PDB file of C-alpha atoms and ligand atoms in Angstrom:
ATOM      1  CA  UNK A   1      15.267   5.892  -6.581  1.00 41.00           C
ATOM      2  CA  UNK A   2      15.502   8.862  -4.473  1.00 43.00           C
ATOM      3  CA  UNK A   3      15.151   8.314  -0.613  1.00 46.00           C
ATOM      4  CA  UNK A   4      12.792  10.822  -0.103  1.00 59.00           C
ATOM      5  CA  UNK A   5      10.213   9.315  -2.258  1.00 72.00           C
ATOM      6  CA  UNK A   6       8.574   7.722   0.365  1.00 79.00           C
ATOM      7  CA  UNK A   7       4.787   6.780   1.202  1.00 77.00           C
ATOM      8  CA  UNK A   8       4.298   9.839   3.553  1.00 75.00           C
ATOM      9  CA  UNK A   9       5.475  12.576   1.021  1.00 80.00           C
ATOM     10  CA  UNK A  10       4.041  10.644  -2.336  1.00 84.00           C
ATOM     11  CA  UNK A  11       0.724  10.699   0.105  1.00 82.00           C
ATOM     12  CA  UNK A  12       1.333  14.227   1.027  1.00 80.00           C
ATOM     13  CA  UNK A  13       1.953  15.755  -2.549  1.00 85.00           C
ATOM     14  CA  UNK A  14      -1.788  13.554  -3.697  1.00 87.00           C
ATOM     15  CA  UNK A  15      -3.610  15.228  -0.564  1.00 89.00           C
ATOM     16  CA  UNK A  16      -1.871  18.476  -1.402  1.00 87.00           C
ATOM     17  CA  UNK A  17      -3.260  18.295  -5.073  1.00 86.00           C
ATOM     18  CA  UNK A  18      -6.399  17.337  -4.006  1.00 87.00           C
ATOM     19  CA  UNK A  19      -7.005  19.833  -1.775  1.00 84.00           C
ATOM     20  CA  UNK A  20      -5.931  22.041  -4.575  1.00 85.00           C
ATOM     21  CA  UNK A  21      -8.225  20.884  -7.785  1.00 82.00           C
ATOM     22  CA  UNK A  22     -11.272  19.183  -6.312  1.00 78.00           C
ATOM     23  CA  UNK A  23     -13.911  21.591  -4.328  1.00 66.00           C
ATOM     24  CA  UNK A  24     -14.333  18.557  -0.999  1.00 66.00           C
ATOM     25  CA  UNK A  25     -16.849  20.946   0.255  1.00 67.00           C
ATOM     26  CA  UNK A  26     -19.294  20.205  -2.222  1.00 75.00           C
ATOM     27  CA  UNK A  27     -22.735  20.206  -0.389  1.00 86.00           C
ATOM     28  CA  UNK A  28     -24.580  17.238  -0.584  1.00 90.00           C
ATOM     29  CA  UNK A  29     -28.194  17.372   0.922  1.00 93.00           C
ATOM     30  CA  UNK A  30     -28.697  16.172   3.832  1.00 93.00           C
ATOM     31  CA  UNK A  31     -31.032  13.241   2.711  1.00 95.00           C
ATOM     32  CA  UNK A  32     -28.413  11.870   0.888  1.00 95.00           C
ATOM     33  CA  UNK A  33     -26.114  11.905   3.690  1.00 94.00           C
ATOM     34  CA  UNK A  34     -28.313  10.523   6.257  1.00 96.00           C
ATOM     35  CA  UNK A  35     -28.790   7.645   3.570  1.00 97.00           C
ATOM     36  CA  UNK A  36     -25.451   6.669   2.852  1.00 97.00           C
ATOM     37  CA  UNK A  37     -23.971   7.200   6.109  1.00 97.00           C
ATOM     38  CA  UNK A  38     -26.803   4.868   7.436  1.00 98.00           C
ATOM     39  CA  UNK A  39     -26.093   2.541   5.081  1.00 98.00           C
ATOM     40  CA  UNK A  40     -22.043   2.532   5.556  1.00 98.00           C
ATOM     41  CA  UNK A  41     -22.644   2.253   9.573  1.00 98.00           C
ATOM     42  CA  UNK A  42     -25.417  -0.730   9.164  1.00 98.00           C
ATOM     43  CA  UNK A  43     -22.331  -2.520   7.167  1.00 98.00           C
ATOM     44  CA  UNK A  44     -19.540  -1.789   9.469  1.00 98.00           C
ATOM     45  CA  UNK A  45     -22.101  -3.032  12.571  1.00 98.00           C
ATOM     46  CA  UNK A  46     -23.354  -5.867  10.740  1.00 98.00           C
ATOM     47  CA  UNK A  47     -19.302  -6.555   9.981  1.00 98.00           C
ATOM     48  CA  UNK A  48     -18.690  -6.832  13.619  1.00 98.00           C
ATOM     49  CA  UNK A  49     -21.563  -8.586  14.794  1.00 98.00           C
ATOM     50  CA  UNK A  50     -20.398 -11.475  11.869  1.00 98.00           C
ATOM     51  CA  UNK A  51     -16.975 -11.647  12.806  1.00 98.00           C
ATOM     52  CA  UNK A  52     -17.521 -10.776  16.881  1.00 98.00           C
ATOM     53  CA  UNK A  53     -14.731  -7.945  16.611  1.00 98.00           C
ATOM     54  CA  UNK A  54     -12.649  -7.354  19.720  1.00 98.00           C
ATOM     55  CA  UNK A  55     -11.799  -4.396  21.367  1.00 98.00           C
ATOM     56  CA  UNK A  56      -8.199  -4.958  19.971  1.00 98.00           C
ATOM     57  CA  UNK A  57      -9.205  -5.166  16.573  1.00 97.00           C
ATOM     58  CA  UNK A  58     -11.231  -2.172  16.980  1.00 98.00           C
ATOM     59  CA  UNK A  59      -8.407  -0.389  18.599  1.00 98.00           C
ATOM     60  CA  UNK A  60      -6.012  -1.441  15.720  1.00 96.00           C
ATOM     61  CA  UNK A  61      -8.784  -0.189  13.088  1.00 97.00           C
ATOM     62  CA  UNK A  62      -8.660   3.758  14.975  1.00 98.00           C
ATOM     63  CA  UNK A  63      -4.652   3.337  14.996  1.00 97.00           C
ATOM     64  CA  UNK A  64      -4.754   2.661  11.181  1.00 97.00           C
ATOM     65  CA  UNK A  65      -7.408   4.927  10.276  1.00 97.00           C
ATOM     66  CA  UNK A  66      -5.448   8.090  12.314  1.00 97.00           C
ATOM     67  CA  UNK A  67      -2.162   6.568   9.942  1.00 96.00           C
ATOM     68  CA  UNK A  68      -3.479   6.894   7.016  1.00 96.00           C
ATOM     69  CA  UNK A  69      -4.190  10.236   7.403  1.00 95.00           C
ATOM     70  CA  UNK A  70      -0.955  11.061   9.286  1.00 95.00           C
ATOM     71  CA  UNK A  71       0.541   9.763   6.224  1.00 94.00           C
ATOM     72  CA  UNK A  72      -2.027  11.723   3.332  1.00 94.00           C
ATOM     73  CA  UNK A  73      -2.719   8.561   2.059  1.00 95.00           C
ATOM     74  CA  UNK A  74      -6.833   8.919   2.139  1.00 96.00           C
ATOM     75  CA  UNK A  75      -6.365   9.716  -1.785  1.00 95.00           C
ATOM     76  CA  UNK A  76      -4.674   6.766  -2.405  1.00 95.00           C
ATOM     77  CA  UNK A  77      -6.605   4.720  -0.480  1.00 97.00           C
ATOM     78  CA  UNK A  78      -9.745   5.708  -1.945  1.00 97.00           C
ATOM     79  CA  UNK A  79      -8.713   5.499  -5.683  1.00 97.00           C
ATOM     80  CA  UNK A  80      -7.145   2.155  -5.153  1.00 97.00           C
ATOM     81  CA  UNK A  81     -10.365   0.715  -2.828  1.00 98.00           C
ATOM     82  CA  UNK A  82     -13.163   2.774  -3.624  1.00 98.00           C
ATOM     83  CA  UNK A  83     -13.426   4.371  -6.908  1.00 98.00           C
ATOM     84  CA  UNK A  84     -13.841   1.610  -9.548  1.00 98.00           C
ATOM     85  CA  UNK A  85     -17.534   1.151  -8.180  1.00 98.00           C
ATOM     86  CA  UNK A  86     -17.849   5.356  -8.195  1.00 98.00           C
ATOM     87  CA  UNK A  87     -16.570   4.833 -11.609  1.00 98.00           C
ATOM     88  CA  UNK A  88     -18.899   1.810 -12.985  1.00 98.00           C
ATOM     89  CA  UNK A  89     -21.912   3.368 -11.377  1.00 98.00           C
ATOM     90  CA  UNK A  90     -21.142   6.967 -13.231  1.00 97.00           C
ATOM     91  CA  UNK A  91     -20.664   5.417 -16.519  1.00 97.00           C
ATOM     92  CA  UNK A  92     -23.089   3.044 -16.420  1.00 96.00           C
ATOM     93  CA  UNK A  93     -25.405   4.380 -19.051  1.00 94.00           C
ATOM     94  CA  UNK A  94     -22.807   5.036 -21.697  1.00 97.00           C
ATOM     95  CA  UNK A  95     -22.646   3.571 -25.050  1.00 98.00           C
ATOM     96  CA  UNK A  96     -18.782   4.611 -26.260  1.00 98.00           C
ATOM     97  CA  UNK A  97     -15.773   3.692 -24.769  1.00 98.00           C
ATOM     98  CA  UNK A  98     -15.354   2.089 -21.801  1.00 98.00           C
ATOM     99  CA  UNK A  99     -13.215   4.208 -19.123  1.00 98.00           C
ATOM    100  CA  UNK A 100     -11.882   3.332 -16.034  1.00 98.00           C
ATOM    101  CA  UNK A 101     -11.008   5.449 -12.338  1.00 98.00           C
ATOM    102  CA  UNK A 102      -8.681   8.236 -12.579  1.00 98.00           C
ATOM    103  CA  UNK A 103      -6.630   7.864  -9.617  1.00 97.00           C
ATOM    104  CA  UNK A 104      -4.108   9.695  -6.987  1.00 95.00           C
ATOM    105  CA  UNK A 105      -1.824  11.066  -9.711  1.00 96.00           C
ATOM    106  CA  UNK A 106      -3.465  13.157 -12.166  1.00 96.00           C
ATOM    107  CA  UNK A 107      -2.509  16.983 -12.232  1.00 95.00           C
ATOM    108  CA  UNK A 108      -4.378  19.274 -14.700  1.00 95.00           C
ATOM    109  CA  UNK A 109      -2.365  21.704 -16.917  1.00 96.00           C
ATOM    110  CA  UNK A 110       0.152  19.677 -18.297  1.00 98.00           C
ATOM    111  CA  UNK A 111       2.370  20.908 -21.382  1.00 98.00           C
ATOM    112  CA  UNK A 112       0.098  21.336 -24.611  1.00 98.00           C
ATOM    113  CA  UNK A 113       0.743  19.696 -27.881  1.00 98.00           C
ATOM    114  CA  UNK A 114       0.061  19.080 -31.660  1.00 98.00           C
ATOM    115  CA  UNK A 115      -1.126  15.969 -32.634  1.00 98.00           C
ATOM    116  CA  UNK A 116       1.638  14.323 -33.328  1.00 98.00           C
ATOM    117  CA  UNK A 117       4.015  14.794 -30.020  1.00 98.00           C
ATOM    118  CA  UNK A 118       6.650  13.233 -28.014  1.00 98.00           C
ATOM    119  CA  UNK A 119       5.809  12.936 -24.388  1.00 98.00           C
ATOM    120  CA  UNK A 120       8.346  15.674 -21.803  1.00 98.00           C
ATOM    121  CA  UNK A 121      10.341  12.847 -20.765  1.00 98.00           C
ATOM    122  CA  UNK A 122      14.402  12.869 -19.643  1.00 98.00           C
ATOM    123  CA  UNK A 123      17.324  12.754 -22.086  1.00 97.00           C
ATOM    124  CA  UNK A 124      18.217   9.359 -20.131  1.00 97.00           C
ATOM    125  CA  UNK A 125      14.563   7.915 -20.046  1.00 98.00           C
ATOM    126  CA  UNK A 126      14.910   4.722 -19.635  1.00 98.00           C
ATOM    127  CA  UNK A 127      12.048   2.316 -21.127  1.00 97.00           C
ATOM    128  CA  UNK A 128      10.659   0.813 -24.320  1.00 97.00           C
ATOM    129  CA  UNK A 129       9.896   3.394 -26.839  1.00 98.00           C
ATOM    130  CA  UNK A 130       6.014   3.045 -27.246  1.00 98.00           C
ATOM    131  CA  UNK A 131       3.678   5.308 -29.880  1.00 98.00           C
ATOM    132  CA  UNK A 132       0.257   5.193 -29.077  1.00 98.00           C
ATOM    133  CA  UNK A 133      -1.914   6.160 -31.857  1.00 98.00           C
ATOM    134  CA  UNK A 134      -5.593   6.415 -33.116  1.00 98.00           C
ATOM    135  CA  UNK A 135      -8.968   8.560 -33.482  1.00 98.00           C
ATOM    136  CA  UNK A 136     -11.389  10.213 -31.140  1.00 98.00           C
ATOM    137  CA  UNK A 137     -15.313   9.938 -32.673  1.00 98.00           C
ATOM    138  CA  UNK A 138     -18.774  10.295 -31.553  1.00 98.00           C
ATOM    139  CA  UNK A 139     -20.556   7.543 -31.129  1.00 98.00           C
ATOM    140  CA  UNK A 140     -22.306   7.635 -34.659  1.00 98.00           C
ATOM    141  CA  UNK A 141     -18.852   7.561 -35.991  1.00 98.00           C
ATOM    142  CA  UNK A 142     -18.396  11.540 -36.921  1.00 98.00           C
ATOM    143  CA  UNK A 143     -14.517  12.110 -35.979  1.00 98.00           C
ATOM    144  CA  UNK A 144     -14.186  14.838 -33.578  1.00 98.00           C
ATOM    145  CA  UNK A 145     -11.856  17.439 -34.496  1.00 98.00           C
ATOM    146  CA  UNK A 146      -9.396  19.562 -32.022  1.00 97.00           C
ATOM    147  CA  UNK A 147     -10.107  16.280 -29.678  1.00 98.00           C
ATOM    148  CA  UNK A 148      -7.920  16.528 -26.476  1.00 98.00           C
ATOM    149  CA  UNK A 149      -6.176  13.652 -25.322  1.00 98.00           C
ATOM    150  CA  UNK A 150      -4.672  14.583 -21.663  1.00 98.00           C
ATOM    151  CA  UNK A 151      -2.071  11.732 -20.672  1.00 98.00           C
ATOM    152  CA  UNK A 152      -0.164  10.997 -17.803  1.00 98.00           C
ATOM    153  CA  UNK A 153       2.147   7.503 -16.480  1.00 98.00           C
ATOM    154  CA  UNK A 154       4.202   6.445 -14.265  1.00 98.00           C
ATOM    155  CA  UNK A 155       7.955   6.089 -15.459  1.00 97.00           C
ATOM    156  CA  UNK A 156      10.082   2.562 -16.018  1.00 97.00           C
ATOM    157  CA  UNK A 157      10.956   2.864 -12.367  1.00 96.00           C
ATOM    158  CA  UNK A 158       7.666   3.347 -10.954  1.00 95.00           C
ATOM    159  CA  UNK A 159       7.043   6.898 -10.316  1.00 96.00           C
ATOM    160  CA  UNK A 160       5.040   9.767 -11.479  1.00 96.00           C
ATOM    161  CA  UNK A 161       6.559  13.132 -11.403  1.00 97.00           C
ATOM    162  CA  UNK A 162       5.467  15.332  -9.189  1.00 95.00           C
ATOM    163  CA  UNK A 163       4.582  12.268  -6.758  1.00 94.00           C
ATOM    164  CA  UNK A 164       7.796  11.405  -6.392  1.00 93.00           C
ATOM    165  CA  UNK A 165      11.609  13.348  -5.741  1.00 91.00           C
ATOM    166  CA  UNK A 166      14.041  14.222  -8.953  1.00 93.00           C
ATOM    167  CA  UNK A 167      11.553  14.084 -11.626  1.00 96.00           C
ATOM    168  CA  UNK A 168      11.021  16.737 -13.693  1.00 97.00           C
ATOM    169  CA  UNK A 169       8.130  18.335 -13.186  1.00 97.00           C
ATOM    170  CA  UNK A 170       5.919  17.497 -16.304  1.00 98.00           C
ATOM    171  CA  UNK A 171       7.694  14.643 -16.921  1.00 98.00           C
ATOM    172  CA  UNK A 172       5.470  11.614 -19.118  1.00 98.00           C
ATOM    173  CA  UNK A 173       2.696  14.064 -18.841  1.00 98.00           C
ATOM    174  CA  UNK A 174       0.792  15.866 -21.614  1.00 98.00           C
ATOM    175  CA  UNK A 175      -2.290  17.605 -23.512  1.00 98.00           C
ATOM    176  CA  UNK A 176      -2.711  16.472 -27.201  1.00 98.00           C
ATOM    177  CA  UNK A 177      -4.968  18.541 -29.728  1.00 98.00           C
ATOM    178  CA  UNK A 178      -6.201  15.817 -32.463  1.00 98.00           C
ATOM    179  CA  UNK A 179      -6.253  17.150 -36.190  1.00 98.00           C
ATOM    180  CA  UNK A 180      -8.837  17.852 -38.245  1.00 98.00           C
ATOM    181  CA  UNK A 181     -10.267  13.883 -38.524  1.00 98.00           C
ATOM    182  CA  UNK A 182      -9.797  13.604 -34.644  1.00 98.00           C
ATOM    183  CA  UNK A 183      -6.294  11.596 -35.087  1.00 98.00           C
ATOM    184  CA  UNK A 184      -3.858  11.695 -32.729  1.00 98.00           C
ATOM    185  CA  UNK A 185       0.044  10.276 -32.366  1.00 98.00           C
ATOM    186  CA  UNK A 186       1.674  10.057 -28.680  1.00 98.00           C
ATOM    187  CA  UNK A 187       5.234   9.229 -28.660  1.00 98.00           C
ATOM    188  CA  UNK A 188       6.104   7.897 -24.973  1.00 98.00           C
ATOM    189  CA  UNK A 189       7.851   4.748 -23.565  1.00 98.00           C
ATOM    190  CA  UNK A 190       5.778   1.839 -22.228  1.00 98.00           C
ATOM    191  CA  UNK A 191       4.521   2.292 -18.246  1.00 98.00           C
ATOM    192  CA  UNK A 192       5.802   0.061 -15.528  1.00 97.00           C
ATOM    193  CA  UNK A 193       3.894  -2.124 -12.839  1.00 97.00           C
ATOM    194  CA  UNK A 194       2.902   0.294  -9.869  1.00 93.00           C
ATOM    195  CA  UNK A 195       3.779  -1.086  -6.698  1.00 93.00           C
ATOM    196  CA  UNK A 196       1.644   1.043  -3.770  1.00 92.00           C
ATOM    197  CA  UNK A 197       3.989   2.449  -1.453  1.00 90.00           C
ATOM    198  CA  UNK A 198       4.453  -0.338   0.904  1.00 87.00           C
ATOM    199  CA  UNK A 199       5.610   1.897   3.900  1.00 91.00           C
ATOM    200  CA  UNK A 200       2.957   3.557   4.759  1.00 94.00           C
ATOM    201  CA  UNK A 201      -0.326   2.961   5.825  1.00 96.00           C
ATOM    202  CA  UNK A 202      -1.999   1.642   2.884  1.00 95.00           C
ATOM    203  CA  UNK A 203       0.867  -0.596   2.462  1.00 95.00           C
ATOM    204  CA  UNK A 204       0.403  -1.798   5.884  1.00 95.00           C
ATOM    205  CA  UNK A 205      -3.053  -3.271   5.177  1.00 96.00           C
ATOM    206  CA  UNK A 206      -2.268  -4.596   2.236  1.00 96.00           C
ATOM    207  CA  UNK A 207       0.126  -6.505   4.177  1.00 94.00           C
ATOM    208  CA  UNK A 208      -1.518  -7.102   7.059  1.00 93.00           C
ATOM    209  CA  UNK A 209      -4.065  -9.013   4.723  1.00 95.00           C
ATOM    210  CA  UNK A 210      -1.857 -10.631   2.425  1.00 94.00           C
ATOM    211  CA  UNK A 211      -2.759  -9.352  -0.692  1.00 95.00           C
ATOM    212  CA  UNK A 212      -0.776  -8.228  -3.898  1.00 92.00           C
ATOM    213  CA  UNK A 213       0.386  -4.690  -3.799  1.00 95.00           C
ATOM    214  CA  UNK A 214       0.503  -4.645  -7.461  1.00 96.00           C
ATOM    215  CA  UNK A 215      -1.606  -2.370 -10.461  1.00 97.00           C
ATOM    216  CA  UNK A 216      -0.782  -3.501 -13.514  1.00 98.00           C
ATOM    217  CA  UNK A 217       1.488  -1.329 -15.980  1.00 98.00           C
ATOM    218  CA  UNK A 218      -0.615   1.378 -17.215  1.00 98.00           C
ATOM    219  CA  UNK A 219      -1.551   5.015 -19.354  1.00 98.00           C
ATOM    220  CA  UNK A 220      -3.909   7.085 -18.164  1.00 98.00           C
ATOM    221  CA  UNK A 221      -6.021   9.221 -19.891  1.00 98.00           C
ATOM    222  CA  UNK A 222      -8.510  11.750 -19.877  1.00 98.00           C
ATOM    223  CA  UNK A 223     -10.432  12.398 -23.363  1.00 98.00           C
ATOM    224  CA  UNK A 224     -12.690  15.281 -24.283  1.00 98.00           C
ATOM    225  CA  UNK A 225     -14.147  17.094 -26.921  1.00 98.00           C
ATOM    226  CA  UNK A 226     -16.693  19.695 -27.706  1.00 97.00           C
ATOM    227  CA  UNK A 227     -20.390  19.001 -26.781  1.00 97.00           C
ATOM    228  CA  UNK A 228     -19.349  15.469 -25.679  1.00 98.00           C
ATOM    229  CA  UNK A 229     -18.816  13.623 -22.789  1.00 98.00           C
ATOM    230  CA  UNK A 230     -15.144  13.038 -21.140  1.00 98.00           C
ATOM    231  CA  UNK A 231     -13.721   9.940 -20.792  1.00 98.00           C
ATOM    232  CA  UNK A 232     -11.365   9.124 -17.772  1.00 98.00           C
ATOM    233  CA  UNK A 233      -9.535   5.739 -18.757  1.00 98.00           C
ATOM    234  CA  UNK A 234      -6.406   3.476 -18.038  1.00 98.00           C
ATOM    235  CA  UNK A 235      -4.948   1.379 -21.035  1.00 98.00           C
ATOM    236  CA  UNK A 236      -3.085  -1.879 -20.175  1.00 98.00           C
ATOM    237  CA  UNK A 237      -0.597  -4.171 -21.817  1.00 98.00           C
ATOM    238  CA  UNK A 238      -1.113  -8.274 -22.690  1.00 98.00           C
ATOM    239  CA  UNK A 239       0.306 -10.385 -20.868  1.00 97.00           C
ATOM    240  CA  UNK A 240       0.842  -8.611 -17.764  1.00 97.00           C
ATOM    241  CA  UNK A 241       0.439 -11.277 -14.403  1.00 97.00           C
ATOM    242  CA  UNK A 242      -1.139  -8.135 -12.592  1.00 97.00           C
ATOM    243  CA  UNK A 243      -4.091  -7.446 -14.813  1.00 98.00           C
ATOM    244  CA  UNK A 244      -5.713 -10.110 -13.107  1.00 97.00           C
ATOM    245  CA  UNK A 245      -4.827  -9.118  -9.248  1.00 96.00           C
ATOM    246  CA  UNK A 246      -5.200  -5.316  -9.733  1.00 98.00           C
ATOM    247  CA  UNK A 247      -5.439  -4.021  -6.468  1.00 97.00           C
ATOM    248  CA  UNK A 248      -7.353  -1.205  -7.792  1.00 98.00           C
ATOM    249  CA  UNK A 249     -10.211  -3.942 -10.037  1.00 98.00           C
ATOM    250  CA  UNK A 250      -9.704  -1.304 -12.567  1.00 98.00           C
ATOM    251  CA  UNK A 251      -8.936  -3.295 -15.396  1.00 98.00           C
ATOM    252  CA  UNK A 252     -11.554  -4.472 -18.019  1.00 98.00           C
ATOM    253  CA  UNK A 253     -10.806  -6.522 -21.064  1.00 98.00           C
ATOM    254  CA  UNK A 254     -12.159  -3.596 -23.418  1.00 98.00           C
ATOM    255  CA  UNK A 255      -8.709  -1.505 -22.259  1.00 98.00           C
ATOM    256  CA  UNK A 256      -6.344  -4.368 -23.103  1.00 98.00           C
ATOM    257  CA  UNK A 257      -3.782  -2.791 -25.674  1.00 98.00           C
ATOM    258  CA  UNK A 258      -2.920  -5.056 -28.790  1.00 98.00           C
ATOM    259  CA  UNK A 259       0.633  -3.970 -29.408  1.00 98.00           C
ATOM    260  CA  UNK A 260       2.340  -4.525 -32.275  1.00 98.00           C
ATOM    261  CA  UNK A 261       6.394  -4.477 -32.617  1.00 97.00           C
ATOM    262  CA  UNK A 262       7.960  -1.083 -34.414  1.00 96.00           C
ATOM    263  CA  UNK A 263      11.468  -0.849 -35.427  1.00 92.00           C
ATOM    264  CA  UNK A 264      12.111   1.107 -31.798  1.00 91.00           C
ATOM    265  CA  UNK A 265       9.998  -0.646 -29.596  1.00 97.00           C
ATOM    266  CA  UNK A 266       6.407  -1.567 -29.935  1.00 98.00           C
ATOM    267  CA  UNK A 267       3.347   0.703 -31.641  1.00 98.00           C
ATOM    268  CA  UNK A 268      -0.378   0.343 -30.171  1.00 98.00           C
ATOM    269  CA  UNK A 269      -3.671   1.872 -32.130  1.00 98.00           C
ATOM    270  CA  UNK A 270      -6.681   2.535 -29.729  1.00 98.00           C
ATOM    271  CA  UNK A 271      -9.609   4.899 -31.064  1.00 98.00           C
ATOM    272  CA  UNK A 272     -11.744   6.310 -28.652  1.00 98.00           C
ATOM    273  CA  UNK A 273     -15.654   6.570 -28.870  1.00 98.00           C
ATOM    274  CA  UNK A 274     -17.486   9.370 -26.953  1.00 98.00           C
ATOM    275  CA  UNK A 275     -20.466  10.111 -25.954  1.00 98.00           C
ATOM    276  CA  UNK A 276     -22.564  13.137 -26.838  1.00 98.00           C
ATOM    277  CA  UNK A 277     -22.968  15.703 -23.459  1.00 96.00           C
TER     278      UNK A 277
HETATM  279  C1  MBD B 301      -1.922   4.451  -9.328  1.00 71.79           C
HETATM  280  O1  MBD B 301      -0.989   4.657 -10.269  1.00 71.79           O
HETATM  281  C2  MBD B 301      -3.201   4.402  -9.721  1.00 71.79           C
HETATM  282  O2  MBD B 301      -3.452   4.538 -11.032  1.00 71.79           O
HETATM  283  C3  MBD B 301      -4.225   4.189  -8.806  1.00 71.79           C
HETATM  284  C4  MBD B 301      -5.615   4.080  -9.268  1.00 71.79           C
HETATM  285  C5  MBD B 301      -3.923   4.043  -7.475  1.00 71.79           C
HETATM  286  C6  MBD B 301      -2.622   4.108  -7.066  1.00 71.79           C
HETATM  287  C7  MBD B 301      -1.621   4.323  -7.989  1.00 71.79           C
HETATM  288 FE1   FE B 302      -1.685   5.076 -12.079  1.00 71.79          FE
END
């Protein structure tokens, strides 16, 4: 583990990349601001009213809230405290797979491949060898050719390149192109348990409140295809104690992997089901 991989410049690179992919300026009319804005401030009022805040704990709420962004960790904080309910509320009318939030980490552009491919991943890359496999179809079953399978995880130390120091850039990050029956084959090696990073801000509530600073081992992936809908998902592994205290609530029992051993390591099939655009 490098030393410079540290809360305030993993924070840093996921504000960076935000800034960089997502238009934040996006107008949103002002009826639906005065709405929710209303509705936050009645909840953070009727918060202190319940619990008769002091002026010290409101004094130790600006400190934090100035921290977290001193420390570009308002992505983070978000994905891992906010976005499963974004998430469930956008999906909520969909009949194919289920998906799940996409998180601080994801950079677009990764390295393109066939549909069979190996993950860019070191020489030394330490970590069970896992091959992910399976179909992409519409929900009336039609497989959906030239399907593209974007995937990106951390590594078996906990990091995702370009998030953290001395990873190679595109490292366990990449673009599959299904065949012709929408089948696809992603050689990799099994994720790790993300700890959040426990020295900055975010890490600071977490322990200020005593809670587990724990995501379960996961892939993520983003699934498309022509005239359908894109799916944004996690996958997760059995048995894992965190899939029941994710600090992110992002895991549902539909994106439990069954694994099954392979001669190197272990070999998972998951199809995924979209929906028409
Ligand atoms: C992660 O790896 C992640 O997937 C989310 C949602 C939040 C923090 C780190
Ligand atoms: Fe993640």
């Amino acid at each position: 583990m490098s030393e410079k991989t540290t809360a305030a410049a993993t924070g840093a690179s996921a504000t960076e990349h935000f800034r960089a992919t997502v238009n934040g300026a996006a107008d949103v009319p002002p009826e639906r601001v005065d709405a929710l804005v209303n509705d936050v401030l009645q909840s953070v009022h009727a918060t202190i009213r319940a619990h008769r805040v002091t002026y010290s704990e409101y004094d130790a709420l600006k400190a934090w809230l100035i921290q977290v962004g001193r420390d570009g960790e308002w992505p983070l904080f978000l994905d891992v405290f906010v976005e499963h309910v974004v998430e469930e509320v956008a999906t909520a009318g969909r009949a194919g797979s289920k998906g799940s939030i996409e998180g601080p980490f994801y950079v677009p552009g990764a390295p393109e491949f066939g549909a069979d491919a190996t993950l860019p991943m070191r020489d030394d890359e330490q970590g069970v060898r896992l091959t992910l496999h399976g179909q992409v179809r519409s929900v009336d079953g039609t497989p959906l050719p030239g399907a593209k399978v974007d995937i990106w995880q951390d590594d078996a130390a906990g990091f995702y390149s370009q998030f953290a120091q001395n990873i190679p850039e595109w490292n366990l990050r990449g673009v599959i192109t299904a065949d012709e029956n929408g089948r696809f084959r992603i050689r990799t090696i099994q994720p790790t348990p993300y700890q959040i990073p426990i020295d900055g801000a975010t890490g600071a509530l977490i322990r200020a409140a005593n809670w587990p600073a724990y995501r379960p081992a996961h892939l993520h992936l983003k699934v498309s295809a022509a005239a359908h809908q894109q799916i944004t998902s996690q996958l997760y592994f059995p048995g894992d104690p965190h899939n029941e205290t994710d600090i992110a609530d992002a895991v549902k029992p539909e994106l439990i992997l069954q694994p099954t051993p392979a001669a190197d390591g272990i070999d998972v099939e998951y199809d995924f089901i979209l929906d028409p655009a």
